[in-house]
């Protein structure tokens, strides 16, 4: 179906206007080019192979644009691509518009149909069908126009689609009925899209909340839901989430907490504040750099989900350098939150053992939950913790957990009722994962009067020869204790060292393959986010465009003269059956506006076997893309001639 005049041009102008006028100059030029054929008869006699070339060039340009925009702009590049689709497909629609055929074969659009003939030896039944891409191109323009979500968008598409429908409306219906139906359709469409938009917002909110609760709770600087009390085997992913260049294994903390309540750790009071920035270095405001020997400055690489996350840092970090963000926030528990960052960040953490990064102890750092306090005091008395020095308490608890407990990821229900999971761990099962050990250690330290906190993060223990760096997987997530001793917070980990080897046993046989794939993806992401991006991709389009123009020029395509005799007739308009139609009209059997041939012939009671046969052949010849064979056209011509001769004798 050919669109009416000015429809494509108006759609392009609407797209340019909706793009906040940035693309309006291009839209005006494109609209003029596509509307000019209504006044000029200049055409190219392009073959199907020429259309194949144009479509292949368009497809390749689209692929190059996808690669370039995604590598330069990440997910935002897809929005830019969607907004630019009318430009990418403009050469294709222009070639169709200025061709003598005015349509494109399906085999040109689909490679599968092109290869079918080479494999089977004959064309595919649908390969020769031809379609007009004008209306699909109009839909692409309207889709691209929807990105900016301006108030007049819905009104614009209603006007444009209404004009397109008006040009193709059945003539037997009045303009009043057509206008009324169009208003009803637009009203229903507006109500539907409004309902879908609200439903989308609610579903998106629910899904995000679910993901936040199920997968990203450990990223919360205020709250940590532990797996204490869960039943079954804990499973952690082997996915690599951090890469660390450091000479020795270490612990990377994301945040810490000071209040335990029903298997959940909380940080209170906790308030985020900005970190000062100067000379590409982020430094805590309260820290005054002294001439101390820096023990280590590990280089850390990690991904950010939607540009947000918590930084994993060594305990005692006081400076962060080489991190490409505009702001960093931290709380008084050593947590650093990042927002509006790139997909991949590489940063260097500077730390020293005597650096006071966390706030000094408060009453919450000695708080014992009422449900846990009785048995904790009893166990503390058994270990005689209250009468020991701080260092002796650490040694006693280390021996206690090392000699009497074991690490496991297979958890069962408490052996007795009316006891908490933590009490069952300390009294009966004496087996659990790091969250049990860190929580129990922190609370037992408090019974001895030592302030303590629960720290959560990752253990850097696996060195990769492939990457020449330590890799941190999701299964390396770890929890330990911070104890306030000698005027500073110190790391204290009582989880049996066997946990590392037990976690390693979870590795699958295909882990090396996944690691190689992950490393390649990591290198690709680094390349994407490097400076001096991938502008060289744009240079591929220029020579291809020149080759295409040269190819068209070399063909020396003939141009049709502006004469009515040489105007290409529409397929099927020379059907012999129109002689019968003219004969009936001259005989007084007038055909009403919008009335089909079949209904008209039935109404005037002229439908018999002969007419039915001719009408079927005529409709196939007029509307079927495949058409009819020369033999069938000869049959139609012979039947029409016989009918006309018989009508004269009546």
PDB file of N, CA, C and O in Angstrom, residues 379-407:
ATOM      1  N   UNK A 379      28.291 -18.416  78.939  1.00  0.00           N
ATOM      2  CA  UNK A 379      29.459 -18.912  78.217  1.00  0.00           C
ATOM      3  C   UNK A 379      30.681 -18.052  78.515  1.00  0.00           C
ATOM      4  O   UNK A 379      31.806 -18.569  78.646  1.00  0.00           O
ATOM      5  N   UNK A 380      30.485 -16.751  78.663  1.00  0.00           N
ATOM      6  CA  UNK A 380      31.601 -15.862  78.996  1.00  0.00           C
ATOM      7  C   UNK A 380      32.194 -16.205  80.359  1.00  0.00           C
ATOM      8  O   UNK A 380      33.423 -16.173  80.538  1.00  0.00           O
ATOM      9  N   UNK A 381      31.330 -16.530  81.301  1.00  0.00           N
ATOM     10  CA  UNK A 381      31.833 -16.926  82.632  1.00  0.00           C
ATOM     11  C   UNK A 381      32.613 -18.232  82.566  1.00  0.00           C
ATOM     12  O   UNK A 381      33.621 -18.412  83.266  1.00  0.00           O
ATOM     13  N   UNK A 382      32.131 -19.171  81.724  1.00  0.00           N
ATOM     14  CA  UNK A 382      32.849 -20.438  81.583  1.00  0.00           C
ATOM     15  C   UNK A 382      34.251 -20.218  81.009  1.00  0.00           C
ATOM     16  O   UNK A 382      35.202 -20.898  81.398  1.00  0.00           O
ATOM     17  N   UNK A 383      34.365 -19.253  80.113  1.00  0.00           N
ATOM     18  CA  UNK A 383      35.662 -18.963  79.502  1.00  0.00           C
ATOM     19  C   UNK A 383      36.472 -17.958  80.330  1.00  0.00           C
ATOM     20  O   UNK A 383      37.625 -17.674  79.979  1.00  0.00           O
ATOM     21  N   UNK A 384      35.843 -17.420  81.393  1.00  0.00           N
ATOM     22  CA  UNK A 384      36.518 -16.468  82.286  1.00  0.00           C
ATOM     23  C   UNK A 384      37.016 -15.242  81.516  1.00  0.00           C
ATOM     24  O   UNK A 384      38.111 -14.728  81.755  1.00  0.00           O
ATOM     25  N   UNK A 385      36.189 -14.743  80.592  1.00  0.00           N
ATOM     26  CA  UNK A 385      36.605 -13.623  79.755  1.00  0.00           C
ATOM     27  C   UNK A 385      36.680 -12.306  80.528  1.00  0.00           C
ATOM     28  O   UNK A 385      37.495 -11.435  80.197  1.00  0.00           O
ATOM     29  N   UNK A 386      35.833 -12.151  81.537  1.00  0.00           N
ATOM     30  CA  UNK A 386      35.771 -10.878  82.247  1.00  0.00           C
ATOM     31  C   UNK A 386      37.037 -10.574  83.029  1.00  0.00           C
ATOM     32  O   UNK A 386      37.286  -9.410  83.365  1.00  0.00           O
ATOM     33  N   UNK A 387      37.843 -11.585  83.341  1.00  0.00           N
ATOM     34  CA  UNK A 387      39.036 -11.385  84.161  1.00  0.00           C
ATOM     35  C   UNK A 387      40.321 -11.480  83.338  1.00  0.00           C
ATOM     36  O   UNK A 387      41.397 -11.703  83.893  1.00  0.00           O
ATOM     37  N   UNK A 388      40.183 -11.321  82.022  1.00  0.00           N
ATOM     38  CA  UNK A 388      41.362 -11.416  81.163  1.00  0.00           C
ATOM     39  C   UNK A 388      41.641 -10.064  80.507  1.00  0.00           C
ATOM     40  O   UNK A 388      40.752  -9.216  80.383  1.00  0.00           O
ATOM     41  N   UNK A 389      42.890  -9.890  80.100  1.00  0.00           N
ATOM     42  CA  UNK A 389      43.231  -8.685  79.355  1.00  0.00           C
ATOM     43  C   UNK A 389      42.653  -8.784  77.942  1.00  0.00           C
ATOM     44  O   UNK A 389      42.192  -9.845  77.504  1.00  0.00           O
ATOM     45  N   UNK A 390      42.681  -7.664  77.221  1.00  0.00           N
ATOM     46  CA  UNK A 390      42.123  -7.647  75.873  1.00  0.00           C
ATOM     47  C   UNK A 390      42.790  -8.671  74.971  1.00  0.00           C
ATOM     48  O   UNK A 390      42.126  -9.403  74.232  1.00  0.00           O
ATOM     49  N   UNK A 391      44.098  -8.753  75.007  1.00  0.00           N
ATOM     50  CA  UNK A 391      44.806  -9.711  74.169  1.00  0.00           C
ATOM     51  C   UNK A 391      44.517 -11.135  74.589  1.00  0.00           C
ATOM     52  O   UNK A 391      44.392 -12.036  73.753  1.00  0.00           O
ATOM     53  N   UNK A 392      44.384 -11.371  75.910  1.00  0.00           N
ATOM     54  CA  UNK A 392      44.058 -12.716  76.385  1.00  0.00           C
ATOM     55  C   UNK A 392      42.665 -13.137  75.930  1.00  0.00           C
ATOM     56  O   UNK A 392      42.437 -14.306  75.607  1.00  0.00           O
ATOM     57  N   UNK A 393      41.726 -12.172  75.896  1.00  0.00           N
ATOM     58  CA  UNK A 393      40.378 -12.490  75.416  1.00  0.00           C
ATOM     59  C   UNK A 393      40.422 -12.926  73.955  1.00  0.00           C
ATOM     60  O   UNK A 393      39.771 -13.908  73.553  1.00  0.00           O
ATOM     61  N   UNK A 394      41.198 -12.230  73.145  1.00  0.00           N
ATOM     62  CA  UNK A 394      41.314 -12.610  71.736  1.00  0.00           C
ATOM     63  C   UNK A 394      41.902 -14.005  71.583  1.00  0.00           C
ATOM     64  O   UNK A 394      41.421 -14.815  70.773  1.00  0.00           O
ATOM     65  N   UNK A 395      42.942 -14.310  72.375  1.00  0.00           N
ATOM     66  CA  UNK A 395      43.561 -15.634  72.298  1.00  0.00           C
ATOM     67  C   UNK A 395      42.604 -16.721  72.749  1.00  0.00           C
ATOM     68  O   UNK A 395      42.536 -17.810  72.153  1.00  0.00           O
ATOM     69  N   UNK A 396      41.853 -16.449  73.832  1.00  0.00           N
ATOM     70  CA  UNK A 396      40.906 -17.443  74.349  1.00  0.00           C
ATOM     71  C   UNK A 396      39.820 -17.753  73.334  1.00  0.00           C
ATOM     72  O   UNK A 396      39.481 -18.924  73.094  1.00  0.00           O
ATOM     73  N   UNK A 397      39.250 -16.717  72.720  1.00  0.00           N
ATOM     74  CA  UNK A 397      38.190 -16.940  71.736  1.00  0.00           C
ATOM     75  C   UNK A 397      38.730 -17.630  70.484  1.00  0.00           C
ATOM     76  O   UNK A 397      38.035 -18.464  69.883  1.00  0.00           O
ATOM     77  N   UNK A 398      39.941 -17.320  70.087  1.00  0.00           N
ATOM     78  CA  UNK A 398      40.531 -17.998  68.923  1.00  0.00           C
ATOM     79  C   UNK A 398      40.641 -19.488  69.178  1.00  0.00           C
ATOM     80  O   UNK A 398      40.283 -20.314  68.317  1.00  0.00           O
ATOM     81  N   UNK A 399      41.160 -19.864  70.361  1.00  0.00           N
ATOM     82  CA  UNK A 399      41.293 -21.296  70.682  1.00  0.00           C
ATOM     83  C   UNK A 399      39.922 -21.947  70.822  1.00  0.00           C
ATOM     84  O   UNK A 399      39.721 -23.093  70.380  1.00  0.00           O
ATOM     85  N   UNK A 400      38.992 -21.234  71.425  1.00  0.00           N
ATOM     86  CA  UNK A 400      37.656 -21.787  71.656  1.00  0.00           C
ATOM     87  C   UNK A 400      36.989 -22.183  70.346  1.00  0.00           C
ATOM     88  O   UNK A 400      36.461 -23.298  70.210  1.00  0.00           O
ATOM     89  N   UNK A 401      37.003 -21.307  69.371  1.00  0.00           N
ATOM     90  CA  UNK A 401      36.350 -21.613  68.097  1.00  0.00           C
ATOM     91  C   UNK A 401      37.171 -22.585  67.256  1.00  0.00           C
ATOM     92  O   UNK A 401      36.606 -23.416  66.532  1.00  0.00           O
ATOM     93  N   UNK A 402      38.477 -22.524  67.347  1.00  0.00           N
ATOM     94  CA  UNK A 402      39.320 -23.425  66.561  1.00  0.00           C
ATOM     95  C   UNK A 402      39.214 -24.861  67.035  1.00  0.00           C
ATOM     96  O   UNK A 402      39.202 -25.802  66.221  1.00  0.00           O
ATOM     97  N   UNK A 403      39.123 -25.069  68.345  1.00  0.00           N
ATOM     98  CA  UNK A 403      39.143 -26.420  68.908  1.00  0.00           C
ATOM     99  C   UNK A 403      37.758 -27.061  69.000  1.00  0.00           C
ATOM    100  O   UNK A 403      37.651 -28.294  69.044  1.00  0.00           O
ATOM    101  N   UNK A 404      36.704 -26.258  69.036  1.00  0.00           N
ATOM    102  CA  UNK A 404      35.374 -26.816  69.313  1.00  0.00           C
ATOM    103  C   UNK A 404      34.360 -26.636  68.189  1.00  0.00           C
ATOM    104  O   UNK A 404      33.248 -27.159  68.297  1.00  0.00           O
ATOM    105  N   UNK A 405      34.703 -25.948  67.128  1.00  0.00           N
ATOM    106  CA  UNK A 405      33.728 -25.648  66.081  1.00  0.00           C
ATOM    107  C   UNK A 405      34.288 -26.027  64.716  1.00  0.00           C
ATOM    108  O   UNK A 405      35.497 -26.158  64.541  1.00  0.00           O
ATOM    109  N   UNK A 406      33.372 -26.204  63.769  1.00  0.00           N
ATOM    110  CA  UNK A 406      33.757 -26.513  62.402  1.00  0.00           C
ATOM    111  C   UNK A 406      32.923 -25.692  61.424  1.00  0.00           C
ATOM    112  O   UNK A 406      31.804 -25.267  61.744  1.00  0.00           O
ATOM    113  N   UNK A 407      33.502 -25.493  60.276  1.00  0.00           N
ATOM    114  CA  UNK A 407      32.841 -24.695  59.236  1.00  0.00           C
ATOM    115  C   UNK A 407      31.999 -25.609  58.357  1.00  0.00           C
ATOM    116  O   UNK A 407      32.427 -26.694  57.962  1.00  0.00           O
TER     117      UNK A 407
END
